[in-house]
JSON list of C-alpha atoms in Angstrom, two decimals:
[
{"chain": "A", "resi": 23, "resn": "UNK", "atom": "CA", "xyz": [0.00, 0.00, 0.00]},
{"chain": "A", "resi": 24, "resn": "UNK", "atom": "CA", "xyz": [1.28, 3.16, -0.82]},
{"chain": "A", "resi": 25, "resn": "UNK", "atom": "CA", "xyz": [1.60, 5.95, 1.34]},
{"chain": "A", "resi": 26, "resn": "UNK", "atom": "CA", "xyz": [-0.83, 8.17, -0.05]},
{"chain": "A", "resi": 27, "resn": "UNK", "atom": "CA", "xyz": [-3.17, 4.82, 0.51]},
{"chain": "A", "resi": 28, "resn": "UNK", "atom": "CA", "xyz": [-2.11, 4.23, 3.83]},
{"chain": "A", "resi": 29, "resn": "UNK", "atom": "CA", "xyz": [-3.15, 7.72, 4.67]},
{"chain": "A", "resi": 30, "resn": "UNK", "atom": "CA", "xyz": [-6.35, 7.63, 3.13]},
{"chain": "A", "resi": 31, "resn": "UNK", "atom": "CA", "xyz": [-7.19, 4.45, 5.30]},
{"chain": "A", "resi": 32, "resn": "UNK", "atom": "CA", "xyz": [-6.27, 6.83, 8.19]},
{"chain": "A", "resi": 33, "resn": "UNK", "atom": "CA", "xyz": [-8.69, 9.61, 7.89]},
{"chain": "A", "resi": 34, "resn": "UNK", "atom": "CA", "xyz": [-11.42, 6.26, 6.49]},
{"chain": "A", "resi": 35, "resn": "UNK", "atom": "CA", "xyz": [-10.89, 4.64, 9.96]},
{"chain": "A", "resi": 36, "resn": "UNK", "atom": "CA", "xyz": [-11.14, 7.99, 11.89]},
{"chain": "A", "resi": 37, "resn": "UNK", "atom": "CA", "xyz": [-14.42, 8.67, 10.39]},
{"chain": "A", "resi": 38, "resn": "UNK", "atom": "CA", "xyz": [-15.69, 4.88, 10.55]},
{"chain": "A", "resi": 39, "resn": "UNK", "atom": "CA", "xyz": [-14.30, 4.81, 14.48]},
{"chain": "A", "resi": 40, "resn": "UNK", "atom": "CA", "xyz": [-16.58, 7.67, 15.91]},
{"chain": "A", "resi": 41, "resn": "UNK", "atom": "CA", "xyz": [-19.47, 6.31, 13.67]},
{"chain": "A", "resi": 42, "resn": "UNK", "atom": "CA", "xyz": [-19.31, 2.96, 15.57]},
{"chain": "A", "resi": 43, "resn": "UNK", "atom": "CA", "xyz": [-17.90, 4.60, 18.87]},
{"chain": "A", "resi": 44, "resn": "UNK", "atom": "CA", "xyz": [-14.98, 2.74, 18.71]},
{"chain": "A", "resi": 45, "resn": "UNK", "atom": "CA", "xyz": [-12.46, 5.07, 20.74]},
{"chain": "A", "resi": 46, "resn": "UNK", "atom": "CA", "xyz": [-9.15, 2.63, 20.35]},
{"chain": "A", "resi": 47, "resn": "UNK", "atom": "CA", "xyz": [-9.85, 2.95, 16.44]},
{"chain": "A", "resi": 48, "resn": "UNK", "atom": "CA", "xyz": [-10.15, 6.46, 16.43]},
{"chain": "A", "resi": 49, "resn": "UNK", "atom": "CA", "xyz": [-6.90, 7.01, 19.05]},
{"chain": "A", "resi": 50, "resn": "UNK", "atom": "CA", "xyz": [-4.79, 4.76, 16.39]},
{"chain": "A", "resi": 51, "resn": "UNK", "atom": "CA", "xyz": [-5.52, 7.55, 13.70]},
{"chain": "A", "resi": 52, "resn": "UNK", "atom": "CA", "xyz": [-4.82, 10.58, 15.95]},
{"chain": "A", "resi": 53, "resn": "UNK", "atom": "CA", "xyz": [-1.42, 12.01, 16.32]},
{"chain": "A", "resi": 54, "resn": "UNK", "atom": "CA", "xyz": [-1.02, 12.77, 20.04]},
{"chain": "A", "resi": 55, "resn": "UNK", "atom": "CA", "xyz": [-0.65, 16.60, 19.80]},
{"chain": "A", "resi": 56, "resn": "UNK", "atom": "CA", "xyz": [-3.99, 16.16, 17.85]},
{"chain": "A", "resi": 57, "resn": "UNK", "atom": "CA", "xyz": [-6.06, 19.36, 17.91]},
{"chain": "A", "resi": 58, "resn": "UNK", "atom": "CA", "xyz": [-9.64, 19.91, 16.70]},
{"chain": "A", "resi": 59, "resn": "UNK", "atom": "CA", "xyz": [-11.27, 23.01, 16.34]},
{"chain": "A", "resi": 60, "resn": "UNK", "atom": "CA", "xyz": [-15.00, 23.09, 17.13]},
{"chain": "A", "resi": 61, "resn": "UNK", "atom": "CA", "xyz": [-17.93, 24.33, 15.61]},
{"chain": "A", "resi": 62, "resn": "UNK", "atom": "CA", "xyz": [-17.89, 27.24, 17.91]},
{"chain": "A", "resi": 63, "resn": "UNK", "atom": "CA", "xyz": [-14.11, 27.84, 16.72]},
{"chain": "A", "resi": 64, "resn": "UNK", "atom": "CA", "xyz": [-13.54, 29.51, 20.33]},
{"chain": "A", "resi": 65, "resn": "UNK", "atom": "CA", "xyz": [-11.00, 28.24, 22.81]},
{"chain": "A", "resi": 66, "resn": "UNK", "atom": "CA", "xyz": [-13.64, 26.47, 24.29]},
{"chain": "A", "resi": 67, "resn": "UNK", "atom": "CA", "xyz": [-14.58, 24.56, 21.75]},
{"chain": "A", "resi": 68, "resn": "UNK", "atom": "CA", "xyz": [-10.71, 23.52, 20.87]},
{"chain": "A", "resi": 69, "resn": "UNK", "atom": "CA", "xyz": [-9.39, 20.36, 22.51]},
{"chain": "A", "resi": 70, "resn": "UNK", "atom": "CA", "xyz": [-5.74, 19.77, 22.32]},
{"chain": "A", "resi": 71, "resn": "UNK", "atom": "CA", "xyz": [-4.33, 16.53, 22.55]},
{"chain": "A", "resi": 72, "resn": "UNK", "atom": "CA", "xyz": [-5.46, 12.35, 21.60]},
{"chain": "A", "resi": 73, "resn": "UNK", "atom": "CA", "xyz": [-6.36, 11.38, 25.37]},
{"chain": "A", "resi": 74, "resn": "UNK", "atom": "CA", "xyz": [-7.80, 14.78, 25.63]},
{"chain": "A", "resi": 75, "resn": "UNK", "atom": "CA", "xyz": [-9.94, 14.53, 22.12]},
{"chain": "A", "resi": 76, "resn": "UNK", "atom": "CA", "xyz": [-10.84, 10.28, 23.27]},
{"chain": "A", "resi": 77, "resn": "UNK", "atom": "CA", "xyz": [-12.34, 11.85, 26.44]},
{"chain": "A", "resi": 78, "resn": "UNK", "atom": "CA", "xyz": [-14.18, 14.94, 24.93]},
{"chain": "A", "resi": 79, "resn": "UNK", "atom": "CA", "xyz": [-15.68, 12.51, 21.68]},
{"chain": "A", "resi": 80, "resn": "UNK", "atom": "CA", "xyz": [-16.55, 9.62, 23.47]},
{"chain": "A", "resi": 81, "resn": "UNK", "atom": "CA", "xyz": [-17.66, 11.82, 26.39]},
{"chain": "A", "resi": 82, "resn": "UNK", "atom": "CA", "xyz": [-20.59, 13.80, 24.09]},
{"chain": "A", "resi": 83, "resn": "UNK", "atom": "CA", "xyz": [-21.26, 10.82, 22.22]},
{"chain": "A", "resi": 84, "resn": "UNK", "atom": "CA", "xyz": [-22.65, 8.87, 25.70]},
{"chain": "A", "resi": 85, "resn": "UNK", "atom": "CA", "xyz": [-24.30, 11.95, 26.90]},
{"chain": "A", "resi": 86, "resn": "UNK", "atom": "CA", "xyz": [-26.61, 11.12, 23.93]},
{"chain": "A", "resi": 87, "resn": "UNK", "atom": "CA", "xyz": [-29.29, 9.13, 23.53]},
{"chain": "A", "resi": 88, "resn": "UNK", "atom": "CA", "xyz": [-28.48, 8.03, 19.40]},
{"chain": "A", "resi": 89, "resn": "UNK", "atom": "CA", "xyz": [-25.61, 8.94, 17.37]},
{"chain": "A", "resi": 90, "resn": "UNK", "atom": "CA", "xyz": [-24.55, 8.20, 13.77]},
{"chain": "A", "resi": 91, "resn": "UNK", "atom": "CA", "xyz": [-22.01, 9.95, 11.93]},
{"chain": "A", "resi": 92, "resn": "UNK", "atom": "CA", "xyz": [-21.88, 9.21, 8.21]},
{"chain": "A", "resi": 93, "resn": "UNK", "atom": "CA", "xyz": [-19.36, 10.13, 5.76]},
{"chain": "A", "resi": 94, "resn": "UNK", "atom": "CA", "xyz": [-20.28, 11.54, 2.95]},
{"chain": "A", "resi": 95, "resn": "UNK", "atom": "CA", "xyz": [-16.87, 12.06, 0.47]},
{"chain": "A", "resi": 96, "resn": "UNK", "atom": "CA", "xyz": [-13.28, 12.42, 1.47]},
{"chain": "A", "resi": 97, "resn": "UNK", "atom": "CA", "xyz": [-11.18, 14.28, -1.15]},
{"chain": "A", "resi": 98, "resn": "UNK", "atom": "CA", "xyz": [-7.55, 13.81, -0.03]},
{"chain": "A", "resi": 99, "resn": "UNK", "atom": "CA", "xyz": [-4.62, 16.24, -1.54]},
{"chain": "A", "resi": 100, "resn": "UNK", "atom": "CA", "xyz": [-2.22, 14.37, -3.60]},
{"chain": "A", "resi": 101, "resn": "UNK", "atom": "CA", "xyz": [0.40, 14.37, -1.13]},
{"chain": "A", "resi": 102, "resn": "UNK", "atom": "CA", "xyz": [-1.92, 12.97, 1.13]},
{"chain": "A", "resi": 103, "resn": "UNK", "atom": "CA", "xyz": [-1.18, 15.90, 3.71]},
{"chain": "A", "resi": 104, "resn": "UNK", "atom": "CA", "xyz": [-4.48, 17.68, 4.02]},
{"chain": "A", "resi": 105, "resn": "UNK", "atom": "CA", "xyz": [-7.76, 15.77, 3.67]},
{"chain": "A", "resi": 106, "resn": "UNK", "atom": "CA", "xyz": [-11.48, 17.73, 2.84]},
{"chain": "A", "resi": 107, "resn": "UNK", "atom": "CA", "xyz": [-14.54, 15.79, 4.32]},
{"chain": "A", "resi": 108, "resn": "UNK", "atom": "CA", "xyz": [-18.12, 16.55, 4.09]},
{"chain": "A", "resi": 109, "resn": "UNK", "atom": "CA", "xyz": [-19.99, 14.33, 7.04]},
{"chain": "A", "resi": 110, "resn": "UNK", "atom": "CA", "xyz": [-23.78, 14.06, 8.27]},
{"chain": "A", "resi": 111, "resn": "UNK", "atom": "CA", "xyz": [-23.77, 13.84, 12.04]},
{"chain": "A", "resi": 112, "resn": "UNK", "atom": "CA", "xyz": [-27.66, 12.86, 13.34]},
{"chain": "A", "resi": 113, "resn": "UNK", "atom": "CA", "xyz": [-27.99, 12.89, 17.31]},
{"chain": "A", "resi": 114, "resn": "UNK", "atom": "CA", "xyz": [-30.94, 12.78, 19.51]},
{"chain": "A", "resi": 115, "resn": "UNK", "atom": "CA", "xyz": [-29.76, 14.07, 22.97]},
{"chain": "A", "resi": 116, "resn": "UNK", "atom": "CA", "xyz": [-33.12, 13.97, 24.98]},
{"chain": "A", "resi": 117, "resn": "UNK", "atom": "CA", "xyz": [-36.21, 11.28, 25.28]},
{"chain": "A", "resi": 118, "resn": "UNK", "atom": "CA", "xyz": [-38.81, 12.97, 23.33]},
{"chain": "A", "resi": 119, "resn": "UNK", "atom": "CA", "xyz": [-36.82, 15.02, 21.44]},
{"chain": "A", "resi": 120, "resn": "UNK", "atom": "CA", "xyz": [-36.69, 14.50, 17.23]},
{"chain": "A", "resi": 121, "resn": "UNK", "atom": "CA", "xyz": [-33.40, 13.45, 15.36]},
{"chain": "A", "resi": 122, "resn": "UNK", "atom": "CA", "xyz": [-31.17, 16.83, 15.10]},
{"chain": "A", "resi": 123, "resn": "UNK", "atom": "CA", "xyz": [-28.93, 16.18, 11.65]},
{"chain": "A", "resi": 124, "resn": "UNK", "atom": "CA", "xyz": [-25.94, 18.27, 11.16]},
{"chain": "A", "resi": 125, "resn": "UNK", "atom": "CA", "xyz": [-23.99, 18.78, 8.04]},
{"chain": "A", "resi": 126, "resn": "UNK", "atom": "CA", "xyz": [-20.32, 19.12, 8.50]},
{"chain": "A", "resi": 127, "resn": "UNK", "atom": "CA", "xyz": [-17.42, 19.96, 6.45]},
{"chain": "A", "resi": 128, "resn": "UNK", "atom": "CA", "xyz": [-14.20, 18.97, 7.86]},
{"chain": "A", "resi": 129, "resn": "UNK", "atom": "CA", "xyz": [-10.37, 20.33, 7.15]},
{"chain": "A", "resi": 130, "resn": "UNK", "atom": "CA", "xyz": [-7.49, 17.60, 8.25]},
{"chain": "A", "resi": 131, "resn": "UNK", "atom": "CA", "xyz": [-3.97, 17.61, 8.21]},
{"chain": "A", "resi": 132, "resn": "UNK", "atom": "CA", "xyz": [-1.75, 14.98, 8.71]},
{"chain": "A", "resi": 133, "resn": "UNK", "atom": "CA", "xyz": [1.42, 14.43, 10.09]},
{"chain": "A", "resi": 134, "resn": "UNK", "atom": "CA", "xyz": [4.79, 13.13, 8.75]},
{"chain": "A", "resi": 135, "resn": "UNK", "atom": "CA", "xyz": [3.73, 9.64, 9.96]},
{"chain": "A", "resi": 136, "resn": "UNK", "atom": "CA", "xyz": [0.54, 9.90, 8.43]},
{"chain": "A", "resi": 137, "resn": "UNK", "atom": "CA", "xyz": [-1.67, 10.68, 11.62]},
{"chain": "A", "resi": 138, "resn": "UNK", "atom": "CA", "xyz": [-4.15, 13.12, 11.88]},
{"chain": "A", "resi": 139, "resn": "UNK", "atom": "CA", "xyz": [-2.92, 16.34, 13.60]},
{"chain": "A", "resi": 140, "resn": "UNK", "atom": "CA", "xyz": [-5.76, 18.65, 13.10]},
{"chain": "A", "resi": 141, "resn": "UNK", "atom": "CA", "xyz": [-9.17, 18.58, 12.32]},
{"chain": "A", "resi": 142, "resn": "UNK", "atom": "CA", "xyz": [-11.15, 21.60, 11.84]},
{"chain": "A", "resi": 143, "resn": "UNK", "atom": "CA", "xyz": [-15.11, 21.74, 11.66]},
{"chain": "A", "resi": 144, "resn": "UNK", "atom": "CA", "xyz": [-17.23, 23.67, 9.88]},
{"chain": "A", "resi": 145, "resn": "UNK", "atom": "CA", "xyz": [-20.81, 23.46, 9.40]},
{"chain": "A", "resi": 146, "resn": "UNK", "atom": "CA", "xyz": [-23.97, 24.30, 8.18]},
{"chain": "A", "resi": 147, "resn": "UNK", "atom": "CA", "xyz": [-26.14, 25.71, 11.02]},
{"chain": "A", "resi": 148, "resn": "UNK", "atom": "CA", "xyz": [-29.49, 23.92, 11.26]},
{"chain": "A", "resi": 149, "resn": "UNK", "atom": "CA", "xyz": [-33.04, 25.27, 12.02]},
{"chain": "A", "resi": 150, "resn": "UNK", "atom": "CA", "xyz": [-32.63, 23.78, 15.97]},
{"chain": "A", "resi": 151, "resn": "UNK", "atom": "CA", "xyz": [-29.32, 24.29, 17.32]},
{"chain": "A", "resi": 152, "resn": "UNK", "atom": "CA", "xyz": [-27.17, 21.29, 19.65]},
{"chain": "A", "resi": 153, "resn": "UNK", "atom": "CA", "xyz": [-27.37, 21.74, 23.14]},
{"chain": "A", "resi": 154, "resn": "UNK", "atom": "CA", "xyz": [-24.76, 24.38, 25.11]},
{"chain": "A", "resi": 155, "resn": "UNK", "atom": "CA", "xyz": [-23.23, 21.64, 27.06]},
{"chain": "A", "resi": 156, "resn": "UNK", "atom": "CA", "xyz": [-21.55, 20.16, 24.04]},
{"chain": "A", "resi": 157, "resn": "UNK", "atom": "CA", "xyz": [-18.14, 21.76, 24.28]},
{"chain": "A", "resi": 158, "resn": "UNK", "atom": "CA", "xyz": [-14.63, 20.66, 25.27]},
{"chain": "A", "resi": 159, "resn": "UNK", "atom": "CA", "xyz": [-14.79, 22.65, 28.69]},
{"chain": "A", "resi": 160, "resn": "UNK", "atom": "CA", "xyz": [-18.10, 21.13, 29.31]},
{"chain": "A", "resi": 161, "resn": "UNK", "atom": "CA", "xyz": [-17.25, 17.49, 28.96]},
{"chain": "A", "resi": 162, "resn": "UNK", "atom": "CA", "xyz": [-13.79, 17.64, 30.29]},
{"chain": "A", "resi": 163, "resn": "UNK", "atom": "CA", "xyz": [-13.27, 20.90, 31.77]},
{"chain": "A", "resi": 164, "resn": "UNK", "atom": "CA", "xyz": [-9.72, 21.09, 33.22]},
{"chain": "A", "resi": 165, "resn": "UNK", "atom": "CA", "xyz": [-9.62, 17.57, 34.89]},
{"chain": "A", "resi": 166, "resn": "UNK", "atom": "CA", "xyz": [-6.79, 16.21, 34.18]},
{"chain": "A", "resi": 167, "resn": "UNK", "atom": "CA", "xyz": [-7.86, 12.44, 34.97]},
{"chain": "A", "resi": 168, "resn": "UNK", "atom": "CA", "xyz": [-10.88, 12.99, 31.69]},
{"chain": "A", "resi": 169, "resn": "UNK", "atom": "CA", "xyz": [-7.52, 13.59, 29.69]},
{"chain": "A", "resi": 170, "resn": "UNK", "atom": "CA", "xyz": [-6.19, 10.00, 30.10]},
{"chain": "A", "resi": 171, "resn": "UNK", "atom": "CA", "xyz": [-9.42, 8.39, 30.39]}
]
């Protein structure tokens, strides 16, 4: 597999490991100075680190009631660098509440190993909006133990 491949199977299995909440999957793609930028591109919203992202991801994710993330198209630069990705992220965070679908487009780079090292989201804002409490701060504050969880 070439490396161009082998990096495209990266950013594959980081989208296919938060779809089926499978944390190990996802850590295996993540570079550990990893850094996403949220939604709310604040420094609230920006989580800085692997353990730290693993804890933040996986802690939204069980604050929910359903979640599915699919992924609609990659495109991935030639040198296999920076990857574009347009995902549909549908949660329900409440009993009662209706299906809130997101759209997402997503800016990665990668590493010189091929790990992910950034991901930065942008999205389309939809008629209801996701709850307040789903922020970096919010899930793991400043504990240190959430970042090694």
């Amino acid at each position: 597999m070439s490396d161009r491949e082998q990096r495209a199977k990266t950013v594959a299995n980081f989208w296919q490991g938060v779809d089926s909440h499978d944390w190990d999957l996802v850590a295996s793609t993540l570079a550990d100075d990893f850094v996403r930028i949220g939604m709310r591109d604040n420094e609230e919203d920006t989580c800085r680190g692997k353990d730290a992202y693993i804890a933040f991801v996986s802690g939204v994710i069980g604050r929910t009631r359903a979640h599915e993330l699919r992924s609609r198209f990659t495109f991935l630069s030639d040198d296999g660098r920076y990857a574009f990705n347009e995902a549909v992220e549908t949660i329900t965070y409440a009993r009662g509440e209706q299906p809130l679908a997101m759209r997402f487009a997503n800016y990665l780079e990668l590493n010189d190993d091929g790990l992910i090292s950034k991901l930065d989201i942008f999205w389309k804002t939809p008629s209801t909006m996701p709850p307040d409490w789903i922020t970096v701060d919010s899930i793991i504050g400043d504990d240190p133990a959430a970042e090694t969880a």
